[in-house]
Structures are given as structure tokens and as C-alpha cells.
CSV table of N, CA and C in Angstrom, one decimal:
chain,number,residue,atom,x,y,z
A,1,MET,N,-7.6,41.5,-65.9
A,1,MET,CA,-7.4,41.2,-67.3
A,1,MET,C,-5.9,40.7,-67.5
A,2,THR,N,-5.7,39.7,-68.2
A,2,THR,CA,-4.3,39.2,-68.3
A,2,THR,C,-3.6,40.0,-69.5
A,3,ARG,N,-2.4,40.2,-69.3
A,3,ARG,CA,-1.4,40.9,-70.3
A,3,ARG,C,-1.4,40.1,-71.6
A,4,ARG,N,-1.6,40.5,-72.7
A,4,ARG,CA,-1.4,40.0,-74.0
A,4,ARG,C,0.1,39.7,-74.4
A,5,PRO,N,0.5,38.6,-74.9
A,5,PRO,CA,1.8,38.5,-75.4
A,5,PRO,C,2.2,39.4,-76.6
A,6,GLU,N,3.5,39.7,-76.4
A,6,GLU,CA,4.1,40.5,-77.6
A,6,GLU,C,5.3,39.8,-78.2
A,7,GLU,N,5.0,38.9,-79.1
A,7,GLU,CA,6.0,37.9,-79.5
A,7,GLU,C,7.3,38.6,-80.1
A,8,HIS,N,7.1,39.9,-80.5
A,8,HIS,CA,8.3,40.6,-81.1
A,8,HIS,C,9.2,41.1,-80.0
A,9,ALA,N,8.8,41.1,-78.6
A,9,ALA,CA,9.5,41.7,-77.6
A,9,ALA,C,9.5,40.7,-76.3
A,10,ASP,N,8.7,39.7,-76.2
A,10,ASP,CA,8.8,38.9,-75.0
A,10,ASP,C,9.4,37.6,-75.3
A,11,VAL,N,9.8,36.8,-74.1
A,11,VAL,CA,10.3,35.6,-74.3
A,11,VAL,C,9.4,34.5,-74.6
A,12,VAL,N,9.7,33.6,-75.6
A,12,VAL,CA,8.7,32.7,-76.0
A,12,VAL,C,9.5,31.4,-75.9
A,13,CYS,N,8.8,30.4,-75.3
A,13,CYS,CA,9.4,29.1,-75.2
A,13,CYS,C,8.5,28.2,-76.1
A,14,GLN,N,9.0,27.8,-77.2
A,14,GLN,CA,8.2,27.1,-78.1
A,14,GLN,C,8.6,25.6,-78.5
A,15,GLN,N,7.6,24.7,-78.4
A,15,GLN,CA,7.8,23.4,-78.6
A,15,GLN,C,8.0,23.1,-80.1
A,16,VAL,N,8.9,22.3,-80.7
A,16,VAL,CA,9.1,22.0,-82.0
A,16,VAL,C,9.4,20.5,-82.2
A,17,ARG,N,8.5,19.8,-82.9
A,17,ARG,CA,8.8,18.4,-83.2
A,17,ARG,C,9.5,18.1,-84.3
A,18,GLN,N,10.7,17.4,-84.3
A,18,GLN,CA,11.5,17.2,-85.3
A,18,GLN,C,11.9,15.7,-85.4
A,19,ALA,N,11.7,14.9,-86.5
A,19,ALA,CA,11.9,13.6,-86.5
A,19,ALA,C,11.4,12.8,-85.4
A,20,GLY,N,10.3,13.2,-84.9
A,20,GLY,CA,9.6,12.5,-83.7
A,20,GLY,C,10.3,12.8,-82.4
A,21,ARG,N,11.0,13.8,-82.4
A,21,ARG,CA,11.6,14.3,-81.0
A,21,ARG,C,11.1,15.5,-80.7
A,22,ASP,N,11.0,16.0,-79.5
A,22,ASP,CA,10.5,17.2,-79.1
A,22,ASP,C,11.7,18.1,-78.7
A,23,THR,N,11.8,19.4,-79.2
A,23,THR,CA,12.7,20.2,-78.8
A,23,THR,C,12.0,21.6,-78.4
A,24,TRP,N,12.6,22.3,-77.5
A,24,TRP,CA,12.0,23.5,-77.1
A,24,TRP,C,13.1,24.6,-77.3
A,25,THR,N,12.6,25.6,-78.1
A,25,THR,CA,13.4,26.6,-78.6
A,25,THR,C,12.9,28.0,-77.8
A,26,ILE,N,13.8,28.7,-77.1
A,26,ILE,CA,13.7,29.8,-76.4
A,26,ILE,C,14.2,31.0,-77.2
A,27,ARG,N,13.4,31.9,-77.2
A,27,ARG,CA,13.7,33.2,-78.1
A,27,ARG,C,13.1,34.5,-77.4
A,28,LEU,N,13.8,35.5,-77.6
A,28,LEU,CA,13.4,37.0,-77.1
A,28,LEU,C,13.3,37.6,-78.4
A,29,GLY,N,12.1,37.9,-78.6
A,29,GLY,CA,11.8,38.6,-80.0
A,29,GLY,C,12.2,37.7,-81.1
A,30,SER,N,13.2,38.1,-82.1
A,30,SER,CA,13.5,37.2,-83.1
A,30,SER,C,15.0,36.7,-82.7
A,31,ASP,N,15.6,36.9,-81.5
A,31,ASP,CA,16.8,36.3,-81.2
A,31,ASP,C,16.6,35.1,-80.5
A,32,THR,N,17.3,34.0,-81.0
A,32,THR,CA,17.1,32.7,-80.4
A,32,THR,C,18.2,32.5,-79.2
A,33,HIS,N,17.7,32.2,-78.0
A,33,HIS,CA,18.7,32.1,-76.8
A,33,HIS,C,19.0,30.6,-76.6
A,34,GLY,N,18.5,29.6,-77.3
A,34,GLY,CA,18.9,28.3,-77.0
A,34,GLY,C,17.8,27.2,-77.4
A,35,ASP,N,18.1,26.0,-77.4
A,35,ASP,CA,17.3,24.8,-77.6
A,35,ASP,C,17.5,24.0,-76.5
A,36,ARG,N,16.4,23.4,-76.1
A,36,ARG,CA,16.6,22.3,-74.9
A,36,ARG,C,15.8,21.2,-75.2
A,37,HIS,N,16.1,19.9,-74.7
A,37,HIS,CA,15.4,18.7,-75.1
A,37,HIS,C,14.4,18.3,-74.0
A,38,SER,N,14.3,19.1,-72.8
A,38,SER,CA,13.3,18.8,-71.8
A,38,SER,C,12.4,20.0,-71.5
A,39,LEU,N,11.3,20.0,-71.2
A,39,LEU,CA,10.5,21.1,-70.9
A,39,LEU,C,11.1,21.9,-69.6
A,40,ALA,N,11.6,21.0,-68.7
A,40,ALA,CA,12.0,21.6,-67.4
A,40,ALA,C,13.4,22.4,-67.8
A,41,GLU,N,14.2,21.9,-68.5
A,41,GLU,CA,15.3,22.8,-68.9
A,41,GLU,C,15.0,24.0,-69.8
A,42,ALA,N,14.1,23.9,-70.5
A,42,ALA,CA,13.5,25.0,-71.2
A,42,ALA,C,12.9,26.1,-70.5
A,43,ILE,N,12.2,25.6,-69.5
A,43,ILE,CA,11.6,26.7,-68.6
A,43,ILE,C,12.6,27.4,-67.8
A,44,ALA,N,13.6,26.6,-67.4
A,44,ALA,CA,14.7,27.2,-66.6
A,44,ALA,C,15.3,28.4,-67.4
A,45,LEU,N,15.6,28.0,-68.7
A,45,LEU,CA,16.4,28.9,-69.7
A,45,LEU,C,15.4,30.0,-69.9
A,46,ALA,N,14.2,29.9,-70.2
A,46,ALA,CA,13.2,30.9,-70.4
A,46,ALA,C,13.0,31.9,-69.2
A,47,ARG,N,13.1,31.3,-68.0
A,47,ARG,CA,13.0,32.2,-66.9
A,47,ARG,C,14.2,33.0,-66.8
A,48,ASP,N,15.4,32.4,-67.0
A,48,ASP,CA,16.5,33.2,-66.9
A,48,ASP,C,16.8,34.4,-67.8
A,49,VAL,N,16.2,34.1,-69.0
A,49,VAL,CA,16.3,35.1,-70.1
A,49,VAL,C,15.2,36.2,-69.8
A,50,ALA,N,14.0,35.6,-69.3
A,50,ALA,CA,12.9,36.7,-69.0
A,50,ALA,C,13.3,37.7,-67.7
A,51,VAL,N,14.0,37.1,-66.8
A,51,VAL,CA,14.5,37.9,-65.6
A,51,VAL,C,15.6,38.8,-66.1
A,52,ALA,N,16.4,38.2,-66.8
A,52,ALA,CA,17.6,39.1,-67.3
A,52,ALA,C,17.2,40.4,-68.2
A,53,HIS,N,16.1,40.2,-68.8
A,53,HIS,CA,15.6,41.2,-69.7
A,53,HIS,C,14.4,41.9,-69.2
A,54,SER,N,14.0,41.6,-68.2
A,54,SER,CA,12.7,42.1,-67.5
A,54,SER,C,11.5,42.0,-68.5
A,55,ARG,N,11.4,40.9,-69.1
A,55,ARG,CA,10.2,40.6,-69.9
A,55,ARG,C,9.5,39.3,-69.5
A,56,PRO,N,8.2,39.3,-69.8
A,56,PRO,CA,7.4,38.1,-69.4
A,56,PRO,C,7.9,36.9,-70.4
A,57,ALA,N,7.4,35.9,-69.8
A,57,ALA,CA,7.8,34.6,-70.7
A,57,ALA,C,6.5,33.9,-71.0
A,58,TRP,N,6.4,33.3,-72.1
A,58,TRP,CA,5.1,32.5,-72.7
A,58,TRP,C,5.5,31.3,-73.2
A,59,LEU,N,4.6,30.3,-73.1
A,59,LEU,CA,4.8,28.9,-73.4
A,59,LEU,C,3.9,28.8,-74.7
A,60,LEU,N,4.5,28.1,-75.8
A,60,LEU,CA,3.8,27.9,-77.1
A,60,LEU,C,4.1,26.4,-77.2
A,61,ASP,N,3.2,25.6,-76.8
A,61,ASP,CA,3.5,23.9,-76.8
A,61,ASP,C,2.6,23.4,-78.1
A,62,GLU,N,2.7,22.2,-78.2
A,62,GLU,CA,2.1,21.5,-79.4
A,62,GLU,C,0.5,21.9,-79.6
A,63,THR,N,-0.1,22.3,-78.6
A,63,THR,CA,-1.5,22.7,-78.8
A,63,THR,C,-1.7,24.1,-79.4
A,64,GLY,N,-0.6,24.8,-79.7
A,64,GLY,CA,-0.6,26.0,-80.6
A,64,GLY,C,-1.0,27.2,-79.9
A,65,TYR,N,-1.5,28.1,-80.6
A,65,TYR,CA,-2.0,29.4,-80.1
A,65,TYR,C,-3.3,29.2,-79.2
A,66,PRO,N,-3.6,30.0,-78.2
A,66,PRO,CA,-2.8,31.3,-77.8
A,66,PRO,C,-1.6,30.8,-77.0
A,67,LEU,N,-0.7,31.8,-76.8
A,67,LEU,CA,0.4,31.6,-75.9
A,67,LEU,C,0.0,31.7,-74.4
A,68,LYS,N,0.6,30.8,-73.6
A,68,LYS,CA,0.2,30.8,-72.3
A,68,LYS,C,1.3,31.4,-71.3
A,69,PRO,N,0.9,32.1,-70.4
A,69,PRO,CA,1.8,32.9,-69.5
A,69,PRO,C,2.5,31.7,-68.6
A,70,MET,N,3.9,31.8,-68.5
A,70,MET,CA,4.5,30.9,-67.5
A,70,MET,C,4.9,31.8,-66.4
A,71,LEU,N,4.1,31.4,-65.4
A,71,LEU,CA,4.0,32.2,-64.0
A,71,LEU,C,5.2,31.6,-63.1
A,72,PRO,N,5.7,32.2,-62.3
A,72,PRO,CA,5.2,33.6,-61.8
A,72,PRO,C,5.9,34.8,-62.5
A,73,TRP,N,6.7,34.5,-63.4
A,73,TRP,CA,7.4,35.7,-64.0
A,73,TRP,C,6.6,36.4,-65.1
A,74,ALA,N,5.5,36.0,-65.6
A,74,ALA,CA,4.7,36.7,-66.6
A,74,ALA,C,4.0,37.7,-65.9
A,75,LEU,N,4.1,39.0,-66.5
A,75,LEU,CA,3.5,40.1,-65.9
A,75,LEU,C,2.0,40.3,-66.2
């Protein structure tokens, strides 16, 4: 069974489209840890935040919910 996301406590990498451009916002709970303009940079930051805080990381892209685990660091 896969662990379920806890958006209030886990790292979430969320795609946001503004003015026709994609931006990725990385947050841990309600704290924003940064925005990136490429998915590769966003994943790198999400991984660093997840490892630093011992929390799993999840991807929320334009397809919406459900959140997808970003392996290998998702528990």
C-alpha cells in the first residue's frame, strides 16, 4: 500500500501556470521554499527540502489531484 500525502506536513512540488508560463512552487506544509522555472530544477529543490526535513515529496502537476510520489525519496 502506498503512503498517502499529508499536504500540511510533506513537501509538495506544484505546477502553476501564469501568463502562459509554467512555474513550479516548492513548499513544505504552508512554508514556500522557492519557485523554479523548470521541472528539473524544481525536483532538485524538492529533493533537497525533503531530505533536509526527512519528509516525503509529492508532485502536483497540471493534471491535478491526486498527488504523485516523487521517488526514490517518497516514503
